[in-house]
PDB file of C-alpha atoms in Angstrom:
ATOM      1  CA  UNK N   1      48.519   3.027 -11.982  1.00 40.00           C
ATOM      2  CA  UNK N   2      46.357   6.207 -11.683  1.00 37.00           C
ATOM      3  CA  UNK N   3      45.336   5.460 -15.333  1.00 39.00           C
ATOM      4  CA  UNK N   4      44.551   1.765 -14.287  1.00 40.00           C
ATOM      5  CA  UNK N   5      42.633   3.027 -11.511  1.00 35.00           C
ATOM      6  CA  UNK N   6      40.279   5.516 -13.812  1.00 35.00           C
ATOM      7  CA  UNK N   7      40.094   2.755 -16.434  1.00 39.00           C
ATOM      8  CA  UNK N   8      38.673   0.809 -14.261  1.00 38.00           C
ATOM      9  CA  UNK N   9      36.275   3.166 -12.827  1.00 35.00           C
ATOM     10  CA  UNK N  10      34.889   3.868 -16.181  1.00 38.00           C
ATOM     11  CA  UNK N  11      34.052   0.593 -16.921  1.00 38.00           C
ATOM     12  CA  UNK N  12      32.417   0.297 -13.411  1.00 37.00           C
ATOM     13  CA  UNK N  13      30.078   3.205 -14.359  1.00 37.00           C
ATOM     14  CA  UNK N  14      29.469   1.545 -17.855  1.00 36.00           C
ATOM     15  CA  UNK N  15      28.425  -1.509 -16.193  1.00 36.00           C
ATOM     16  CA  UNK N  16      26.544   0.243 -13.600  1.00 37.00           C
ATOM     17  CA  UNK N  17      24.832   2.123 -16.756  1.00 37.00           C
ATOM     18  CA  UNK N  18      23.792  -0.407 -18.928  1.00 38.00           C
ATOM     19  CA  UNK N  19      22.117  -2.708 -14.798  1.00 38.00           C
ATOM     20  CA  UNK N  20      20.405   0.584 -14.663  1.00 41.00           C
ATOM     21  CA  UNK N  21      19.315   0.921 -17.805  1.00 43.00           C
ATOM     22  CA  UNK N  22      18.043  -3.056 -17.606  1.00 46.00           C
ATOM     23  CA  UNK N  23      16.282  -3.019 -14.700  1.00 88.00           C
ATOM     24  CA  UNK N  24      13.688  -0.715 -16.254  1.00 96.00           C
ATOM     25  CA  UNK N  25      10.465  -1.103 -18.917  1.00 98.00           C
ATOM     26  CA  UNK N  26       8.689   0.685 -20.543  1.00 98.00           C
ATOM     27  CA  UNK N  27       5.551   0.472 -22.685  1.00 98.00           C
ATOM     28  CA  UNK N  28       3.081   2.904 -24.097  1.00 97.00           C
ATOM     29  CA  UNK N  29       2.071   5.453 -21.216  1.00 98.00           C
ATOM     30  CA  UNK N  30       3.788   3.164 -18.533  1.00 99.00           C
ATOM     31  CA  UNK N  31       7.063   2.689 -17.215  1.00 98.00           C
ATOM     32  CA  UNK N  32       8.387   0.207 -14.519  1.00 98.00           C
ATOM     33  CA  UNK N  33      11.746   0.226 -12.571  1.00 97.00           C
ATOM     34  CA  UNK N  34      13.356  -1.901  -9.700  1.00 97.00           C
ATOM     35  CA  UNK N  35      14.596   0.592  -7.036  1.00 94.00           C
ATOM     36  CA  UNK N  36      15.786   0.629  -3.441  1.00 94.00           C
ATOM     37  CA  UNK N  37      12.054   0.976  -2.186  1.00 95.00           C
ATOM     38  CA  UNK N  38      11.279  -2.036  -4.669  1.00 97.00           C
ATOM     39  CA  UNK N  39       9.002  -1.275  -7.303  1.00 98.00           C
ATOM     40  CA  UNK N  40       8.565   2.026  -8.709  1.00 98.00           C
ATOM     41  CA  UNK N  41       5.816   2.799 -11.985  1.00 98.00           C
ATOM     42  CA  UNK N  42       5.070   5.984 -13.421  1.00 98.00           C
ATOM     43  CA  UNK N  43       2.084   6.652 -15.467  1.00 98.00           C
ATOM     44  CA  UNK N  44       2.781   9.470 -18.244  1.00 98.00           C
ATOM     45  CA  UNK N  45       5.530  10.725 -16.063  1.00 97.00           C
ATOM     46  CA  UNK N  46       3.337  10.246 -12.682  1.00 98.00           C
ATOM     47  CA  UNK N  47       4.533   7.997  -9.975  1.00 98.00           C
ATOM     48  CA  UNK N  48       1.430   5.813  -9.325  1.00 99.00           C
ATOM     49  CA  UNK N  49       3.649   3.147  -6.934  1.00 99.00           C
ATOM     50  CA  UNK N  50       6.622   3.982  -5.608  1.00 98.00           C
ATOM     51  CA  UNK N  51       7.477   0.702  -3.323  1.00 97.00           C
ATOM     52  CA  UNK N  52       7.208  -2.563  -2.436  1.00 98.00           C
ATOM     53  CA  UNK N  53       8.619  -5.193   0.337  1.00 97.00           C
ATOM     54  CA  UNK N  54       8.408  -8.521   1.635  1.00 98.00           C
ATOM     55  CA  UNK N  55       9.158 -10.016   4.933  1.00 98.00           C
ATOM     56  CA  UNK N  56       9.621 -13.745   6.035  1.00 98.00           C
ATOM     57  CA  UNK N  57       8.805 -14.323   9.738  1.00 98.00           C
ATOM     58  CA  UNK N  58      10.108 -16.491  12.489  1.00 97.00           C
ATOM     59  CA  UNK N  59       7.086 -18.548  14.091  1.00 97.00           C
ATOM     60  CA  UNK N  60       4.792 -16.775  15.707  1.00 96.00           C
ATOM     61  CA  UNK N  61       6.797 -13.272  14.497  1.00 97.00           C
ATOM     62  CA  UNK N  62       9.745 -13.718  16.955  1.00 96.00           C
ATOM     63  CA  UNK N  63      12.145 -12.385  14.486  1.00 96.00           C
ATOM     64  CA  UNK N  64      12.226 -12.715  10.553  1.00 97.00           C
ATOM     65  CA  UNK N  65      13.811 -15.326   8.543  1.00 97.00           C
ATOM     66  CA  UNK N  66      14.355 -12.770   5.967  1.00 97.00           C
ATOM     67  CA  UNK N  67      12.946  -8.617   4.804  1.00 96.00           C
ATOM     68  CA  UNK N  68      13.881  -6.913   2.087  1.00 96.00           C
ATOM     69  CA  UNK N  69      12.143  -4.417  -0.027  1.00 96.00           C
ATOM     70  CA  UNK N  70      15.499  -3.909  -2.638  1.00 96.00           C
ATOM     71  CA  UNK N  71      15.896  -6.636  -4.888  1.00 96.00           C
ATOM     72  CA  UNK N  72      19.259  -5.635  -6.365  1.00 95.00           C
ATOM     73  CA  UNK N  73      21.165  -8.702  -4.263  1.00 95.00           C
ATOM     74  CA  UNK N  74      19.254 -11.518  -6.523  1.00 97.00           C
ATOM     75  CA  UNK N  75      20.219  -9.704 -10.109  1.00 96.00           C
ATOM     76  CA  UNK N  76      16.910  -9.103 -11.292  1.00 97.00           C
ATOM     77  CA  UNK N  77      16.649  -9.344 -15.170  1.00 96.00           C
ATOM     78  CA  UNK N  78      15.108  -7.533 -17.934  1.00 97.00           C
ATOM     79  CA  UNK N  79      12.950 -10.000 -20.315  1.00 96.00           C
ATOM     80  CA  UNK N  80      11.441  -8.343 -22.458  1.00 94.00           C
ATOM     81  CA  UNK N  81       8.694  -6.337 -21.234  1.00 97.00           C
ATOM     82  CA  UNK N  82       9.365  -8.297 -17.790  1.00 98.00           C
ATOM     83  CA  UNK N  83      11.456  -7.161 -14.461  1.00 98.00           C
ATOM     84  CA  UNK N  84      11.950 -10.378 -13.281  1.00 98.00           C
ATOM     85  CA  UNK N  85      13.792 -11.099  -9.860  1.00 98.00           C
ATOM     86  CA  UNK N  86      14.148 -14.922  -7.990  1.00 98.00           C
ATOM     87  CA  UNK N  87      16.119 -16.044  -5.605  1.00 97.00           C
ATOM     88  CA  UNK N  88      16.743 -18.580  -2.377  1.00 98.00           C
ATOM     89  CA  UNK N  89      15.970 -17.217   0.745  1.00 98.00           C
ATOM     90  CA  UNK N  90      16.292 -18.647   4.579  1.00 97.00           C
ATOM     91  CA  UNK N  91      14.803 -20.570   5.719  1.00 96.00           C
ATOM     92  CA  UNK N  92      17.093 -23.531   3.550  1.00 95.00           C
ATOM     93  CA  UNK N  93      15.479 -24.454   0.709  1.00 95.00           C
ATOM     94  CA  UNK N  94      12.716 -21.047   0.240  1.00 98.00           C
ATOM     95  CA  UNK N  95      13.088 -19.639  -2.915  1.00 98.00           C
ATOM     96  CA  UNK N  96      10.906 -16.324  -4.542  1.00 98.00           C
ATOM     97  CA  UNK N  97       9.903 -15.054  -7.697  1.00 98.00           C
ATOM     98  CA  UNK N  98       9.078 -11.617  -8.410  1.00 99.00           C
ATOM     99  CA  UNK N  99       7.748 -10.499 -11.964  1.00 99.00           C
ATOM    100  CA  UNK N 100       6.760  -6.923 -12.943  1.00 99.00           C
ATOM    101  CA  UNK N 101       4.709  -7.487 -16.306  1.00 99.00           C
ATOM    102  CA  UNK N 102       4.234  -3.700 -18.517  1.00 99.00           C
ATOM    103  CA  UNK N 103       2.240  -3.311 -21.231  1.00 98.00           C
ATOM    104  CA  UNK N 104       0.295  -0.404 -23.082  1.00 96.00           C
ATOM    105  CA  UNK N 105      -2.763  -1.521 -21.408  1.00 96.00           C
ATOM    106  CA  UNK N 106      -1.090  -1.682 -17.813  1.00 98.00           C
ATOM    107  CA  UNK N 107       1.256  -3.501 -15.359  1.00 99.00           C
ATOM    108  CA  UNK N 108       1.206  -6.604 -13.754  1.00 99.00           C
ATOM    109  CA  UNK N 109       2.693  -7.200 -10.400  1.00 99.00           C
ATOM    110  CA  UNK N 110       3.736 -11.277  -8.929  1.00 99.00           C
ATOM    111  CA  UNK N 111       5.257 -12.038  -6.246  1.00 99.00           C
ATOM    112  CA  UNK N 112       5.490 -16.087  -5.816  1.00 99.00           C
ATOM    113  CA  UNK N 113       6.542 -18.145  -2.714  1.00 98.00           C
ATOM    114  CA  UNK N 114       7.793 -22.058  -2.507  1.00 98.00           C
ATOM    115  CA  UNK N 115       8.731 -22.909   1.202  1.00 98.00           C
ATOM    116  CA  UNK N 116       9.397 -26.319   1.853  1.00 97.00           C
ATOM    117  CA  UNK N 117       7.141 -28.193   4.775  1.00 97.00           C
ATOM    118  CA  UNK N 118       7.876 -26.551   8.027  1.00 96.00           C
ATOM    119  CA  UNK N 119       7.122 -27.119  11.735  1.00 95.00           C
ATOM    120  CA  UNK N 120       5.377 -24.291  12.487  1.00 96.00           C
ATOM    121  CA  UNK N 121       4.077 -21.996  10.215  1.00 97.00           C
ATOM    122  CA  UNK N 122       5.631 -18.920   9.087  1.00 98.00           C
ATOM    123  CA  UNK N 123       4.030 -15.717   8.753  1.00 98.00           C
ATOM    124  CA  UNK N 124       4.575 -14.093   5.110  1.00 98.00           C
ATOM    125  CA  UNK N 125       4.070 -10.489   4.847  1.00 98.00           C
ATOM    126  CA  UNK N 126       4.204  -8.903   1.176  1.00 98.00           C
ATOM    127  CA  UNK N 127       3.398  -5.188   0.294  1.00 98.00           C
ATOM    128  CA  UNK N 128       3.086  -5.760  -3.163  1.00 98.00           C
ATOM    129  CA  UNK N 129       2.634  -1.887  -4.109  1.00 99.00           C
ATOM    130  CA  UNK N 130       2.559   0.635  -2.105  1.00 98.00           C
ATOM    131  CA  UNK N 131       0.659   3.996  -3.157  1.00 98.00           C
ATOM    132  CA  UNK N 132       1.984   7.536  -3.000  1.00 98.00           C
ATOM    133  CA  UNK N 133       0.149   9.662  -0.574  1.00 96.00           C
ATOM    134  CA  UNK N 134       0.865  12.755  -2.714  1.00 96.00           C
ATOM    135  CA  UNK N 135      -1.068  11.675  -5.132  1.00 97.00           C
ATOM    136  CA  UNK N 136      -3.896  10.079  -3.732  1.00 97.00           C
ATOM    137  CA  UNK N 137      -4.338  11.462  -0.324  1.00 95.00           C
ATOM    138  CA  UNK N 138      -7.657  13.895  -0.111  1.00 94.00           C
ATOM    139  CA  UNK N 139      -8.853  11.852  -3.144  1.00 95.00           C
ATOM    140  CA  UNK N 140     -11.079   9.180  -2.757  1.00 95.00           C
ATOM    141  CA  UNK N 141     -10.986   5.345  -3.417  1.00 95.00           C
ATOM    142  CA  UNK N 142     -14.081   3.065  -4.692  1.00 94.00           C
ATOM    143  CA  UNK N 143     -14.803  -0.843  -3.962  1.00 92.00           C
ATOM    144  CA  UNK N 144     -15.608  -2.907  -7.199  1.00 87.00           C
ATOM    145  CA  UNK N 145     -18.062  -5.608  -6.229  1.00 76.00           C
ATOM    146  CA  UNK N 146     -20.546  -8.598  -8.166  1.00 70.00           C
ATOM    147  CA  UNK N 147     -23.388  -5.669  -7.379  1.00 66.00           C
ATOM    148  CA  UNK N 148     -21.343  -3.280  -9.268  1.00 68.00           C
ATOM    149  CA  UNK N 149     -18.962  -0.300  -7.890  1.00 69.00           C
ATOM    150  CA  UNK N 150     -19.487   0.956  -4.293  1.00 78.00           C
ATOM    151  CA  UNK N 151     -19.992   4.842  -3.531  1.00 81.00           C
ATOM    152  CA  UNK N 152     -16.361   6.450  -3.343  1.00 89.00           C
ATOM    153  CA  UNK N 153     -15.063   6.795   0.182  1.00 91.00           C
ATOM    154  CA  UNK N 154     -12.692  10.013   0.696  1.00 92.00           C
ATOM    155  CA  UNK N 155      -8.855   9.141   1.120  1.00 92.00           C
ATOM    156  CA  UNK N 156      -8.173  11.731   4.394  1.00 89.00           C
ATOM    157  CA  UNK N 157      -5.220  13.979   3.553  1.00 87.00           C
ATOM    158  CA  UNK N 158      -3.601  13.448   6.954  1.00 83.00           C
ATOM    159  CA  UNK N 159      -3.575  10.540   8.492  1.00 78.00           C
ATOM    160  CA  UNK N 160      -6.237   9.763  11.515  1.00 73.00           C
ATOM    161  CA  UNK N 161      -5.240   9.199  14.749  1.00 68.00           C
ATOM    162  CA  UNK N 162      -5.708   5.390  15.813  1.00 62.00           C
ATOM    163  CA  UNK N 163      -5.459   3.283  18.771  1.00 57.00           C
ATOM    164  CA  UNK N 164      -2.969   1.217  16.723  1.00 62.00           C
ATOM    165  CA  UNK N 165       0.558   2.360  16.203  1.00 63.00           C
ATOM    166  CA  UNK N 166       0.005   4.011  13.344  1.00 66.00           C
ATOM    167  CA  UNK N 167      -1.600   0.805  11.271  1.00 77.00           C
ATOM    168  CA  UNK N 168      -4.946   1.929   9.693  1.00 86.00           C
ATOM    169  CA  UNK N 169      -6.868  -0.740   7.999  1.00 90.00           C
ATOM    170  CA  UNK N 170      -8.711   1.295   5.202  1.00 93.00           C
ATOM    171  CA  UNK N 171     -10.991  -1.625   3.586  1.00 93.00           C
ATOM    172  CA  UNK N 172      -9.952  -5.691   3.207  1.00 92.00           C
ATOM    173  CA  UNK N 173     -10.422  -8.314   1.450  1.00 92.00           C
ATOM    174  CA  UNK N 174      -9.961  -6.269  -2.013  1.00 95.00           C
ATOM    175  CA  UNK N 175     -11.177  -7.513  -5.123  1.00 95.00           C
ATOM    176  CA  UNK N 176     -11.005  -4.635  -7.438  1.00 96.00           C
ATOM    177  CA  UNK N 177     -10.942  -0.957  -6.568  1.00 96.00           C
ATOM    178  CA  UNK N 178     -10.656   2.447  -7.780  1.00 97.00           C
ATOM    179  CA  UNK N 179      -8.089   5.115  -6.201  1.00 98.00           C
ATOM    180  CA  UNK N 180      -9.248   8.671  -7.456  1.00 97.00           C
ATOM    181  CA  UNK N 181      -5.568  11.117  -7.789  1.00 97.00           C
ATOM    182  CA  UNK N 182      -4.792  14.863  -7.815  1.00 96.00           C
ATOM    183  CA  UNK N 183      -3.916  13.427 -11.820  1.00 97.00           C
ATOM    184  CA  UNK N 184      -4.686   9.665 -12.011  1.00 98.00           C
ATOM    185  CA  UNK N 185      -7.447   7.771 -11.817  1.00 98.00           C
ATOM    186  CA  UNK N 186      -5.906   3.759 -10.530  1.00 98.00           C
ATOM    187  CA  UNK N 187      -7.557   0.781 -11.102  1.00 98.00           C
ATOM    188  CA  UNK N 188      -6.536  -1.924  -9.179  1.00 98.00           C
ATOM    189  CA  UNK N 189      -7.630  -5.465  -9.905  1.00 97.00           C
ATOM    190  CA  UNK N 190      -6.232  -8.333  -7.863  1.00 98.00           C
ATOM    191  CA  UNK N 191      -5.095 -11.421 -10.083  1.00 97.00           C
ATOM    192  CA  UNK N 192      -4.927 -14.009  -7.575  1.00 96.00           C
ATOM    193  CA  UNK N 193      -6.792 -16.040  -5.306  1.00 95.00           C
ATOM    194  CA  UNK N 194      -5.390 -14.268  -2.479  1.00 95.00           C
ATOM    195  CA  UNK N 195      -6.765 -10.917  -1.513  1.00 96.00           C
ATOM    196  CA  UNK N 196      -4.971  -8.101  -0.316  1.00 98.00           C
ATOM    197  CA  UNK N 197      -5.249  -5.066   2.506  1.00 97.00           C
ATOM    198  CA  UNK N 198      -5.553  -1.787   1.794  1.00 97.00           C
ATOM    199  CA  UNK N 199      -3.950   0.188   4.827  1.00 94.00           C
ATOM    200  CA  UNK N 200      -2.717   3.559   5.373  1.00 93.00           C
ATOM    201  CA  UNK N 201       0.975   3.756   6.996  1.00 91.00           C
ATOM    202  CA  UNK N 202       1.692   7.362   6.859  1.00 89.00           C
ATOM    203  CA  UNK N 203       2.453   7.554  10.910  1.00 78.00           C
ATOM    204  CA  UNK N 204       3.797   3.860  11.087  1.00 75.00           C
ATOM    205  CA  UNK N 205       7.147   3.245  12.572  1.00 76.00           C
ATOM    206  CA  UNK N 206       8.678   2.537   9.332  1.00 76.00           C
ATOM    207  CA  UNK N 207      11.414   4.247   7.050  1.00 76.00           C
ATOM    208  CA  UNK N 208      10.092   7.651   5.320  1.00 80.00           C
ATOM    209  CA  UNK N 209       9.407   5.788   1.690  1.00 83.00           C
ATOM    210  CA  UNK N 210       7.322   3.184   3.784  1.00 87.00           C
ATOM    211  CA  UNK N 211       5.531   5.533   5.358  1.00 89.00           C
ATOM    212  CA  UNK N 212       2.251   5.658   2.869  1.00 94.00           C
ATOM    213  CA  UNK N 213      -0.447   3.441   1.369  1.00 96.00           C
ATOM    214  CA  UNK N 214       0.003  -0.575   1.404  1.00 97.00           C
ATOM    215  CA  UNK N 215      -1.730  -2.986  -0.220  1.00 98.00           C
ATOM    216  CA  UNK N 216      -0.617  -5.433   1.731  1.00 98.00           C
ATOM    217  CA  UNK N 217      -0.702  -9.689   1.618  1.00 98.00           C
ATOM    218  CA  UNK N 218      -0.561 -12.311   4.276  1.00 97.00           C
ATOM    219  CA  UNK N 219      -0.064 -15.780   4.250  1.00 97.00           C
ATOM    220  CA  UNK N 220       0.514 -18.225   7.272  1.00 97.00           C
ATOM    221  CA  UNK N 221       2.775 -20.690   5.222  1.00 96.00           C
ATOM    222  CA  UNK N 222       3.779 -24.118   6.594  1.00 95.00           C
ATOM    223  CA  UNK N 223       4.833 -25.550   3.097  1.00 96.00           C
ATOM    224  CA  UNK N 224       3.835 -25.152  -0.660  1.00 97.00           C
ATOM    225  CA  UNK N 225       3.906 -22.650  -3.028  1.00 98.00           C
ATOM    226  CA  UNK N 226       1.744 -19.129  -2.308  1.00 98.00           C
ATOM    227  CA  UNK N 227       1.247 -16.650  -4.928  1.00 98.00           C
ATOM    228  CA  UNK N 228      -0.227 -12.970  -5.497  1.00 98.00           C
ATOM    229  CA  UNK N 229      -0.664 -10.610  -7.973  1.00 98.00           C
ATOM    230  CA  UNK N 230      -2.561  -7.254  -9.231  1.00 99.00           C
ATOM    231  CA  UNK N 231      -3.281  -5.208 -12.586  1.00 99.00           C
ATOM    232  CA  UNK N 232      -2.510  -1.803 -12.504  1.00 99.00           C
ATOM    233  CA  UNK N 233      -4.483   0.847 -15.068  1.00 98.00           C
ATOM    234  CA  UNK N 234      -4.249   4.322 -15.254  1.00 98.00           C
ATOM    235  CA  UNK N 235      -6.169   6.960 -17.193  1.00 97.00           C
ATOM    236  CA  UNK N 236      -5.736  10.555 -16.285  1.00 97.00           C
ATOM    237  CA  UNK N 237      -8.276  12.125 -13.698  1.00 92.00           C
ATOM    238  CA  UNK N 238     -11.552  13.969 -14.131  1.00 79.00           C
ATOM    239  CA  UNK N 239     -11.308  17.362 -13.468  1.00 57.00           C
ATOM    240  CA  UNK N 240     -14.824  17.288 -11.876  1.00 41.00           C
ATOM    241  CA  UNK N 241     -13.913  14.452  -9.632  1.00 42.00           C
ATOM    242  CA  UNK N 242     -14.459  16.312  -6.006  1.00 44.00           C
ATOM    243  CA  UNK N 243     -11.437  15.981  -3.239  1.00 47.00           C
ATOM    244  CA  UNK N 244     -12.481  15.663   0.511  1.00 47.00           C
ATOM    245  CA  UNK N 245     -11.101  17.842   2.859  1.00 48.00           C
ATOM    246  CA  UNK N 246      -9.790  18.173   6.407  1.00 50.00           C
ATOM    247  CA  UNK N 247     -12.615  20.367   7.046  1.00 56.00           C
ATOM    248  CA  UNK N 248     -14.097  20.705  10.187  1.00 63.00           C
ATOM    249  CA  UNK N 249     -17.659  19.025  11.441  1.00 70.00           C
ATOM    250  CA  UNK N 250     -20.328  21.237  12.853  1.00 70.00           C
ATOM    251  CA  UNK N 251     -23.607  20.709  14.664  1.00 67.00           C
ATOM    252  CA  UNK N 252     -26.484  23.694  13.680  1.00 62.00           C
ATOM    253  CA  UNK N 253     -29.388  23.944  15.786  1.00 58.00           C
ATOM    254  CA  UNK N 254     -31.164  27.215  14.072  1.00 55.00           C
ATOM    255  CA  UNK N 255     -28.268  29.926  14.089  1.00 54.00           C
ATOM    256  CA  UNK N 256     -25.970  28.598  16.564  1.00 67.00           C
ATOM    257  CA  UNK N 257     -23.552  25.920  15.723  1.00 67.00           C
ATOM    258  CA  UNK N 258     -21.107  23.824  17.780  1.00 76.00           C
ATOM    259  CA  UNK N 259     -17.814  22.372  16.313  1.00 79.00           C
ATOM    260  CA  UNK N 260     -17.597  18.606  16.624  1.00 80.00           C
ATOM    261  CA  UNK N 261     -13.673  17.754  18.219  1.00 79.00           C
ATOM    262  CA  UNK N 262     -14.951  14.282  19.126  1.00 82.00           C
ATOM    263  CA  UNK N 263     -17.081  11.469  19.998  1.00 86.00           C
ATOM    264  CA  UNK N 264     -17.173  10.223  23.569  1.00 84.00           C
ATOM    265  CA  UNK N 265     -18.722   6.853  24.481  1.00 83.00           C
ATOM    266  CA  UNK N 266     -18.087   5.763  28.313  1.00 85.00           C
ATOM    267  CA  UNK N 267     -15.790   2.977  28.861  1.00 81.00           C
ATOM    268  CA  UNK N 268     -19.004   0.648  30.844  1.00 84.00           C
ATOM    269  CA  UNK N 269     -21.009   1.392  27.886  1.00 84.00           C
ATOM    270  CA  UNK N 270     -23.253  -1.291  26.369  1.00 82.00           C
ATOM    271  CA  UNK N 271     -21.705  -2.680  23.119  1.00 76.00           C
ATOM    272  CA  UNK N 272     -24.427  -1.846  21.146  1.00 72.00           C
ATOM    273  CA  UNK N 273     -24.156   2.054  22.343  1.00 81.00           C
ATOM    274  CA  UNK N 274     -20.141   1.413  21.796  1.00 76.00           C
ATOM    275  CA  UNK N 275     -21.266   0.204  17.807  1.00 72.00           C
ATOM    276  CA  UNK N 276     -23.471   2.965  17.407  1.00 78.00           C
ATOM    277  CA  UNK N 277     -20.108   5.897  18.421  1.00 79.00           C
ATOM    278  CA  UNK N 278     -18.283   3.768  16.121  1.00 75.00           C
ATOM    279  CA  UNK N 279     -21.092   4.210  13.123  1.00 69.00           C
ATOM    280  CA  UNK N 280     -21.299   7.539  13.282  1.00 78.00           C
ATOM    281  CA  UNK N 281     -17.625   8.489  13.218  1.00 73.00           C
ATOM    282  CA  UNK N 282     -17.996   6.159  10.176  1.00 67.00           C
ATOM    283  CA  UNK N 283     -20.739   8.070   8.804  1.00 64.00           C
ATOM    284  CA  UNK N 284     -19.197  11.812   9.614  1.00 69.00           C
ATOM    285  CA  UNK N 285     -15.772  10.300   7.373  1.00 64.00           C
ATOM    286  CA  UNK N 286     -17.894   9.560   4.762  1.00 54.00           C
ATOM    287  CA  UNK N 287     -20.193  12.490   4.581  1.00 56.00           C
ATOM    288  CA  UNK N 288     -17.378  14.857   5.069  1.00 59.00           C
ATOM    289  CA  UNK N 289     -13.923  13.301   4.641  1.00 60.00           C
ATOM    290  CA  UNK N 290     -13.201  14.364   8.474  1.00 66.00           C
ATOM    291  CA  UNK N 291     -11.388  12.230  10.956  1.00 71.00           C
ATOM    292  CA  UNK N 292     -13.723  12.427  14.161  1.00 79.00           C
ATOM    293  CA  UNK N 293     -11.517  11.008  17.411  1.00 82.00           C
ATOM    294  CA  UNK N 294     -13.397   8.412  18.904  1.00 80.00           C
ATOM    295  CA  UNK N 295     -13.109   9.024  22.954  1.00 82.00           C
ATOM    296  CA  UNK N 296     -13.461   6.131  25.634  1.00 82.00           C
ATOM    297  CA  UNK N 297     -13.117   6.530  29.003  1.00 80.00           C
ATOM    298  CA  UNK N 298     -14.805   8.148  32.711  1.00 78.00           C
ATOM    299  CA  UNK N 299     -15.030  11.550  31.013  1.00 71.00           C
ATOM    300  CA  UNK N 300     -13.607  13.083  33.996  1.00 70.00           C
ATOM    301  CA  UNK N 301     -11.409  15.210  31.677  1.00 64.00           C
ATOM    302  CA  UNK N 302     -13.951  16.442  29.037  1.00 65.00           C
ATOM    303  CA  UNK N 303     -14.335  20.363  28.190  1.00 60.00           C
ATOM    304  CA  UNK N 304     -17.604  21.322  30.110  1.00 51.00           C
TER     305      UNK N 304
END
């Protein structure tokens, strides 16, 4: 029996061997694997994404229909140079496709929706890749646009403090950009006619492996098929490529300077004096990589 019982183990870890060994690709400098934060790819040994998700809503978000982020339940395959994953979902009759694509020259990423007609629409949700703050955080990232590439913006090392819970919306609608590493340099080209959100989730509400940079899709879908999908290429970093800072922001009048711990605007302010805090906390970030709070209130409390 005993012997039955270790027989049978073994060829339970052979099987769970060979699934492992399946559900990952690789090609050239890149290699791609289906984990339990979804997808994970490495670039000459570096993790460059290290998860992924997708979540189904009720109408309205009053619940989900369906969240997941591992994709082990649907038996994803190996095809080739392919992860592929699909499978039916609820609401009845939902089904998804999800393809990772590696090649030499870099990795594809697809995530495909067909929801039959509904009432009411349903929200769709998909962090397609999600970037690793070790990496990228005090870097930079850069906007690709028809006018060419946009001046880098620094990538904060900790995360600023928001009004939100924890949801920072770092630039949308994302066409092509450029995330500068500690060792990578990422570009990141969207595919599809849907664009993506690039939002820093470091102090979200989330499990620890969520809790970093999402690229992040939305779709209000009330029937039809909805698809997404980036390019992913890596080259290693420039040494010279300059890292912001938390450094500190200081006012100099002559000899005498005066730290900078925040920008008040009063609450009855006019909008255009509310736009004008709001620009030059913008402008501070980008001069200096700081994270100026932005104050609004009586300022009964301020420090004289």
């Amino acid at each position: 029996m005993r012997a039955k019982i270790l027989w049978t183990l073994c060829l339970l870890s052979l099987t769970w061997s060979t699934f492992a060994q399946e559900l990952s690709v690789r090609r050239g400098d890149y290699e791609a694997r289906l984990g339990a934060n979804g997808v994970e790819i490495r670039y000459q040994g570096t993790p460059i994404v290290i998860g992924s998700s997708f979540t189904l809503f009720r109408p309205r978000y009053e619940g989900a229909h369906f969240a997941t982020a591992d994709l082990s339940a649907f038996a994803p395959r190996r095809e080739e140079n392919r992860l592929v994953t699909a499978g039916r979902i609820p609401p009845e009759g939902a089904q998804f496709t999800h393809q990772v694509i590696v090649e030499e020259g870099g990795v594809q990423v697809w995530f495909t929706l067909r929801l039959p007609p509904q009432e009411q629409p349903l929200p769709l949700e998909v962090a397609l890749v999600m970037f690793p703050p070790e990496e990228f955080a005090g870097g930079s990232y850069a906007l690709h646009t028809l006018f060419g590439q946009v001046r880098p913006q620094p990538l904060p090392l900790q995360k600023p403090a928001t009004s939100a819970p924890g949801t920072l919306q770092i630039v949308g609608n994302v066409r092509e950009m450029t995330l500068m590493g500690k060792r990578v340099q990422l570009s990141v080209r969207v595919l599809s006619e849907a664009t993506p959100i690039f939002y820093d989730m470091r102090s979200r509400e989330f499990p620890e492996p969520q809790r970093v940079y999402w690229l992040l899709y939305g779709w209000q879908g009330s029937g039809g098929e909805w698809r997404c999908g980036v390019q992913l290429q890596a080259r290693p970093a420039e040494q010279a490529t300059s890292r912001a800072t938390s450094g500190r922001v200081t006012l100099r009048e002559g000899v005498r300077g005066v730290q900078v711990n925040g920008i008040f605007v009063h609450g009855e302010a006019h909008p255009v004096e509310k736009a004008a805090a709001r620009e030059l906390r913008q402008t501070l970030r980008q001069m200096t990589g700081a994270e100026i709070p932005l104050v609004e209130g009586t300022g009964d409390n301020l420090p004289a």
